[in-house]
Amino acid sequence: MEHSLAERARKSFPGGTLGNFDAGVFITRGKGSRVWDHDGKEYLDYLMGSGPLILGHSHPEVIEAVASHLDNGTTFMANNPIALELAEEIINAVTCAEQVRFLSSGSEADMYAVRLARAHTGKDKIIKFEGGYHGMGSEAQMSLAPTKLANFPQAVPDSAGIQESIRRDTLVAPFNDASFLESLLDEYEGKIAAVFMEPFQRVIPPEEGFLDSVRALCNKHDALLIFDEIVTGFRFAYGGAQEVYGVVPDICTLGKIIGGGFPLAAITGKKDIMDHFDKSIVGNDKWLMMMGTLSGNPIASIAGLKTLEILQRKGSYDLLYSHGERIMNIYHKYLDLSGLPYQVVGHPTLFDIVFADKTVKNYRDVFFSNSSRNLTFNKVLRECGLFKTPTKLYPSLVLTEEDFELTEEAVRQATEAITSVH
């Protein structure tokens, strides 16, 4: 008798999954705005591979670009002209990017960003914001989603296996609180290598002036500012959050969209900082070793280049924003009628619902929100055919009228469910 996929997965994958995100289904195919599971059920996809598929699944131009290069080879671990062209386009688009190094994952990019900041400043301590996501590195796994809240700036490990020294050198601040950040920089004067942040933390927007304050404080205290734009890069605008908010970091990490659905990420920054990757300039003592078997491979690079080319076409971002705003309005339409406290938190290109009665400014506002209501709401959305995480919705450029109708009916039913239960 054939074992189910779930049974086989439990045998081969720890926890039965590829990672900590368990969608509860096996996806076998994706096209446009839709995906299909192993049983043939169709879903409207608002996960989009966790963000990289802004053009939708299997975009014909991306597929054609990738196919055109397969006969030339898939990876070389050597310089290739396609990766160079992609790097040049990133430098053209991203304000802080004077040079680029490619990697295969956002976690790697964020790990190197922290190491680069330490190499450049000669300091050890990093400040991050509670609830900020920066991949799977040790510093990143500090106070990402703590279930037990600690007094700031104490870091709370979110994973086993992280040494105590990492906790001591990682200081944690509340997002959107420039006054606390200033006090922390004052207290640890001369010891902070960098402030490491998502300029738009998960779905939580920066308050007006907050990013400017962070930039000014980093300048004052001789600390680098690192923007993790793996999510916001090429999503909020072609130039990412830097373009939208007008605040320029010293180092920026990118991923997701730049690979067009293939594994690719990048670390970018000002040349004098990126020089630490060049031994001929900085010498042995300040050189930061970096290499990766698949970094900058031509297949991921050509998929990314084609994706960026399409995003530059007239009206692309207007369309993406209009899609997001339309879904946000659907949420408001039904949740307003429910009488329940809620917030649509985020940006038209990236948002979700938080069931709270006050403006969501930081991780703790989400932590103290009604999580059981959120679980019920998302459970019904899934039953109605919407595929997303419990914390985020990614609109894409390929949504159709039928998709919006399905979304509206799913939100109506989900709102009805939480109104009757809660």
XYZ file of C-alpha atoms in Angstrom:
422
model
C 0.000 0.000 0.000
C 1.373 3.401 -1.006
C 2.255 5.638 1.908
C 0.863 9.164 1.853
C 3.178 12.055 1.053
C 2.744 13.308 4.606
C 3.862 9.958 6.026
C 6.862 9.851 3.702
C 7.744 13.429 4.615
C 7.645 12.665 8.329
C 10.120 9.873 7.672
C 12.530 11.921 5.551
C 12.133 15.529 6.763
C 12.552 16.558 10.421
C 9.048 17.520 11.502
C 7.783 16.396 8.110
C 8.564 19.742 6.467
C 11.221 21.582 4.464
C 11.456 24.157 7.256
C 9.517 25.680 10.105
C 6.747 26.869 7.780
C 4.289 24.005 7.402
C 1.650 24.806 4.807
C -0.040 21.455 5.400
C -0.117 20.718 1.664
C 2.215 19.475 -1.069
C 2.278 21.916 -3.989
C 2.958 20.311 -7.353
C 2.373 23.119 -9.850
C 2.055 26.881 -10.130
C 0.864 29.087 -12.975
C 0.094 32.780 -12.818
C -1.738 33.576 -9.578
C -2.638 29.945 -8.822
C -1.028 26.832 -7.350
C -2.269 23.234 -7.210
C -1.615 20.664 -4.519
C -0.933 16.927 -4.844
C -4.657 16.177 -4.608
C -5.453 18.565 -7.437
C -6.967 21.321 -5.289
C -6.456 24.797 -6.706
C -5.491 27.807 -4.570
C -5.178 31.525 -5.171
C -1.589 32.128 -4.110
C -0.800 35.073 -1.837
C 2.374 33.392 -0.567
C 4.178 33.547 -3.910
C 7.129 31.514 -2.676
C 7.404 33.948 0.262
C 7.797 36.942 -1.990
C 10.088 36.321 -4.964
C 7.323 35.632 -7.501
C 6.052 39.177 -7.885
C 5.266 38.356 -11.548
C 3.353 35.216 -10.612
C 4.273 31.583 -11.177
C 6.003 30.417 -14.363
C 5.973 33.811 -16.047
C 6.483 32.967 -19.731
C 9.200 35.561 -20.320
C 11.178 34.425 -17.277
C 10.822 30.773 -18.281
C 11.944 31.594 -21.834
C 14.969 33.541 -20.566
C 16.031 30.674 -18.309
C 15.479 28.046 -21.017
C 17.565 30.051 -23.472
C 20.616 29.688 -21.254
C 20.334 26.089 -20.050
C 22.334 24.685 -22.964
C 25.174 27.090 -22.109
C 25.585 25.639 -18.627
C 23.964 26.104 -15.258
C 26.805 27.239 -12.999
C 30.531 27.941 -13.232
C 31.634 29.425 -9.880
C 33.479 31.927 -12.036
C 32.615 35.404 -13.225
C 29.912 35.345 -15.872
C 28.503 38.227 -17.921
C 24.899 37.680 -16.837
C 25.727 38.061 -13.137
C 27.750 41.165 -13.989
C 24.806 42.651 -15.874
C 22.507 41.971 -12.922
C 24.986 43.581 -10.522
C 25.153 46.662 -12.745
C 21.359 46.893 -12.771
C 21.204 46.632 -8.973
C 23.795 49.413 -8.679
C 21.689 51.499 -11.052
C 18.519 50.925 -9.007
C 19.561 50.870 -5.338
C 20.806 54.161 -3.913
C 23.420 52.803 -1.503
C 24.736 50.145 -3.877
C 28.170 51.015 -5.221
C 29.283 47.383 -5.400
C 27.555 43.990 -5.180
C 28.435 40.491 -4.038
C 26.019 37.635 -4.778
C 25.050 34.707 -2.554
C 22.441 31.967 -2.718
C 20.166 32.964 0.180
C 19.055 35.959 2.174
C 20.322 34.329 5.355
C 23.835 34.293 3.910
C 23.561 37.917 2.838
C 22.447 39.018 6.296
C 25.163 36.958 7.978
C 27.819 38.613 5.814
C 26.315 42.054 6.422
C 26.897 41.692 10.166
C 30.411 40.356 9.622
C 31.163 43.164 7.172
C 30.038 45.811 9.662
C 32.326 44.349 12.303
C 35.236 44.156 9.879
C 34.805 47.787 8.837
C 34.301 49.303 12.291
C 36.412 47.004 14.432
C 33.501 46.818 16.896
C 31.575 43.758 18.058
C 28.082 44.745 19.183
C 25.041 44.853 16.920
C 21.689 46.504 17.619
C 18.613 44.885 16.091
C 14.907 45.520 16.602
C 12.650 43.061 18.389
C 10.593 41.133 15.853
C 12.908 41.956 12.958
C 13.601 39.037 10.628
C 17.098 38.636 9.201
C 17.310 34.994 8.205
C 18.812 32.082 10.071
C 22.161 33.441 11.299
C 22.916 33.476 15.018
C 22.449 37.232 15.497
C 19.285 37.074 13.400
C 17.803 34.448 15.701
C 17.865 36.839 18.642
C 14.455 38.230 19.649
C 12.905 37.411 16.300
C 9.649 36.094 17.762
C 10.199 35.654 21.490
C 7.394 33.922 23.358
C 8.793 35.220 26.651
C 9.417 38.943 26.626
C 12.585 40.295 28.200
C 13.561 43.765 29.320
C 15.286 45.740 26.573
C 18.075 45.520 25.458
C 18.374 41.873 26.551
C 18.298 39.493 23.586
C 16.219 36.321 23.731
C 17.496 33.415 21.580
C 14.846 31.963 19.279
C 16.882 28.852 18.580
C 18.956 26.315 20.428
C 22.651 26.079 19.641
C 23.521 29.781 19.826
C 26.501 30.580 22.006
C 26.216 32.994 24.927
C 28.717 35.402 23.371
C 26.292 36.081 20.514
C 23.577 37.009 22.989
C 25.920 39.389 24.821
C 26.908 41.165 21.621
C 23.364 41.517 20.262
C 21.341 44.358 21.771
C 17.606 44.612 21.150
C 15.455 47.724 20.835
C 11.737 48.264 20.168
C 10.917 49.220 16.580
C 9.719 52.801 16.050
C 11.335 54.045 19.279
C 14.154 56.423 18.349
C 14.507 57.657 21.929
C 15.302 54.178 23.211
C 17.747 53.614 20.367
C 19.500 56.864 21.243
C 19.804 55.846 24.892
C 21.254 52.495 23.843
C 23.830 54.094 21.567
C 24.757 56.499 24.361
C 25.147 53.692 26.889
C 27.329 51.607 24.578
C 29.216 54.516 23.023
C 32.068 53.330 20.811
C 31.026 49.662 20.948
C 28.271 49.438 18.321
C 29.291 48.175 14.882
C 25.869 48.597 13.288
C 22.155 49.034 13.644
C 20.639 46.180 11.635
C 17.022 46.596 10.600
C 14.227 46.007 8.166
C 13.209 49.528 7.114
C 9.673 48.128 7.040
C 9.589 45.490 9.776
C 7.558 42.481 8.664
C 4.236 44.268 7.980
C 4.879 47.142 10.415
C 5.646 50.500 8.786
C 8.185 52.934 10.209
C 6.568 55.965 11.796
C 7.195 59.281 10.102
C 10.745 60.422 10.784
C 11.856 57.183 12.452
C 14.225 56.049 9.706
C 15.690 59.552 9.438
C 16.335 59.482 13.184
C 18.023 56.084 12.968
C 20.240 57.352 10.149
C 21.203 60.463 12.122
C 21.925 58.475 15.282
C 24.158 56.052 13.392
C 26.076 58.987 11.940
C 26.441 60.592 15.367
C 27.707 57.420 17.034
C 29.897 56.193 14.163
C 27.844 53.026 13.677
C 26.902 51.597 10.302
C 23.273 51.371 9.233
C 22.282 48.085 7.591
C 18.966 47.802 5.757
C 17.629 44.304 5.217
C 15.700 44.875 1.981
C 15.352 41.226 1.084
C 11.571 41.681 1.233
C 11.181 45.366 0.317
C 13.828 45.517 -2.408
C 12.226 45.918 -5.855
C 8.808 45.401 -4.210
C 7.987 48.753 -2.619
C 9.492 50.481 -5.639
C 12.205 49.718 -8.158
C 14.669 51.278 -5.718
C 13.068 49.585 -2.723
C 12.429 51.185 0.650
C 15.383 53.509 0.133
C 13.529 55.098 -2.756
C 10.223 55.273 -0.884
C 11.559 56.719 2.382
C 14.596 58.615 1.116
C 16.915 57.179 3.768
C 20.177 55.634 2.587
C 21.961 52.906 4.586
C 25.636 51.995 4.463
C 24.966 48.333 3.670
C 21.885 46.729 2.132
C 20.928 43.095 1.645
C 18.685 41.970 -1.203
C 17.064 38.695 -2.203
C 13.750 37.171 -3.264
C 12.781 39.239 -6.343
C 16.347 39.615 -7.667
C 16.471 35.853 -8.331
C 13.180 35.675 -10.206
C 12.164 32.536 -8.308
C 15.641 30.988 -8.212
C 18.064 30.982 -5.244
C 19.878 34.324 -5.296
C 20.641 37.098 -2.833
C 23.080 39.978 -2.628
C 24.947 42.202 -0.247
C 25.508 45.740 -1.482
C 26.956 48.906 -0.060
C 29.348 51.785 -0.307
C 32.658 50.970 -1.963
C 34.897 51.754 1.005
C 32.895 49.221 3.032
C 32.644 46.617 0.274
C 36.436 46.928 -0.133
C 36.759 44.477 2.771
C 35.949 41.733 0.261
C 39.027 42.796 -1.775
C 42.299 41.644 -0.211
C 44.350 43.711 -2.658
C 42.885 46.871 -1.120
C 42.548 46.117 2.596
C 45.274 43.507 3.128
C 45.115 40.268 5.074
C 44.050 41.638 8.457
C 40.904 43.431 7.246
C 39.971 41.065 4.440
C 36.613 39.317 4.680
C 36.646 35.924 2.980
C 33.572 35.169 0.904
C 32.674 32.527 -1.667
C 29.818 30.218 -2.566
C 29.449 27.338 -4.997
C 26.314 28.710 -6.670
C 26.702 32.426 -5.922
C 25.810 34.513 -8.969
C 25.060 31.483 -11.134
C 23.801 32.468 -14.601
C 20.420 30.733 -14.336
C 19.288 32.637 -11.242
C 20.886 35.796 -12.626
C 19.078 35.658 -15.960
C 15.755 34.991 -14.196
C 16.401 38.003 -11.994
C 17.393 40.218 -14.913
C 14.236 39.381 -16.840
C 12.110 39.987 -13.728
C 13.679 43.416 -13.212
C 13.222 44.245 -16.887
C 9.496 43.516 -16.613
C 9.172 45.522 -13.396
C 10.655 48.558 -15.161
C 7.879 48.592 -17.734
C 5.466 51.478 -17.528
C 2.643 50.935 -15.064
C 4.048 47.861 -13.305
C 4.221 49.384 -9.840
C 0.965 51.304 -10.284
C -0.709 47.986 -11.047
C 0.909 46.230 -8.079
C -0.168 49.023 -5.723
C -3.716 48.983 -7.087
C -3.951 45.226 -6.552
C -2.822 45.552 -2.957
C -5.117 48.481 -2.234
C -8.064 46.586 -3.665
C -7.440 43.629 -1.331
C -6.975 45.978 1.625
C -10.319 47.581 0.816
C -11.960 44.147 0.756
C -10.610 43.502 4.250
C -11.948 46.839 5.472
C -15.341 46.309 3.828
C -16.140 43.167 5.803
C -14.162 43.668 8.998
C -15.691 47.117 9.518
C -19.103 45.447 9.563
C -17.958 42.886 12.141
C -17.538 45.438 14.919
C -14.351 43.650 16.010
C -11.146 45.596 16.672
C -8.645 45.099 13.864
C -5.900 46.812 11.902
C -4.896 46.309 8.280
C -1.174 46.687 8.835
C 1.375 47.205 6.117
C 1.873 48.537 2.616
C -0.111 47.860 -0.572
C 2.588 45.440 -1.716
C 2.878 43.611 1.617
C 0.331 43.543 4.453
C -1.941 41.553 6.738
C -4.564 41.757 9.470
C -3.760 42.213 13.147
C -6.704 41.901 15.520
C -5.845 44.740 17.877
C -7.635 47.892 18.968
C -4.676 50.260 18.626
C -2.141 51.203 15.987
C 0.497 48.512 15.580
C 3.939 50.058 16.012
C 6.174 47.169 17.058
C 6.435 43.455 17.802
C 4.782 43.704 21.203
C 1.661 45.260 19.732
C 1.355 42.137 17.580
C 2.320 39.859 20.485
C -0.566 41.155 22.606
C -3.101 41.080 19.768
C -5.814 38.425 19.444
C -3.810 35.575 17.887
C -6.609 32.999 18.198
C -8.871 35.217 16.100
C -6.085 35.520 13.542
C -5.722 31.732 13.392
C -9.442 31.241 12.830
C -9.524 33.928 10.146
C -6.595 32.425 8.240
C -7.943 28.885 8.598
C -11.155 29.884 6.839
C -9.232 31.757 4.144
C -7.328 28.549 3.406
C -10.540 26.493 3.351
C -11.915 28.977 0.832
C -8.890 28.533 -1.425
C -6.508 31.330 -0.420
C -2.892 30.257 0.117
C -0.889 32.535 2.437
C 1.086 32.590 5.659
C -0.660 33.492 8.936
C 1.252 36.786 9.053
C 1.604 38.197 5.568
C -0.036 38.583 2.166
C 1.962 39.222 -1.023
C -0.052 40.621 -3.949
C 1.337 39.924 -7.419
C 1.060 41.584 -10.806
C -1.051 38.785 -12.308
C -4.224 38.979 -10.208
C -7.479 38.810 -12.183
C -11.084 39.843 -11.594
C -11.850 36.234 -10.744
C -9.072 36.349 -8.132
C -10.539 39.436 -6.486
C -13.993 37.842 -6.444
C -12.560 34.726 -4.776
C -10.691 36.904 -2.277
C -13.831 38.842 -1.409
C -15.879 35.703 -0.814
C -13.102 34.179 1.314
C -12.785 37.320 3.435
C -16.573 37.464 3.827
C -16.672 33.887 5.102
C -13.630 34.358 7.346
C -15.154 37.485 8.876
C -18.427 35.658 9.439
C -16.534 32.839 11.179
C -14.695 35.084 13.643
C -17.824 37.123 14.312
C -19.870 34.055 15.229
C -17.104 32.389 17.287
C -15.612 35.417 18.996
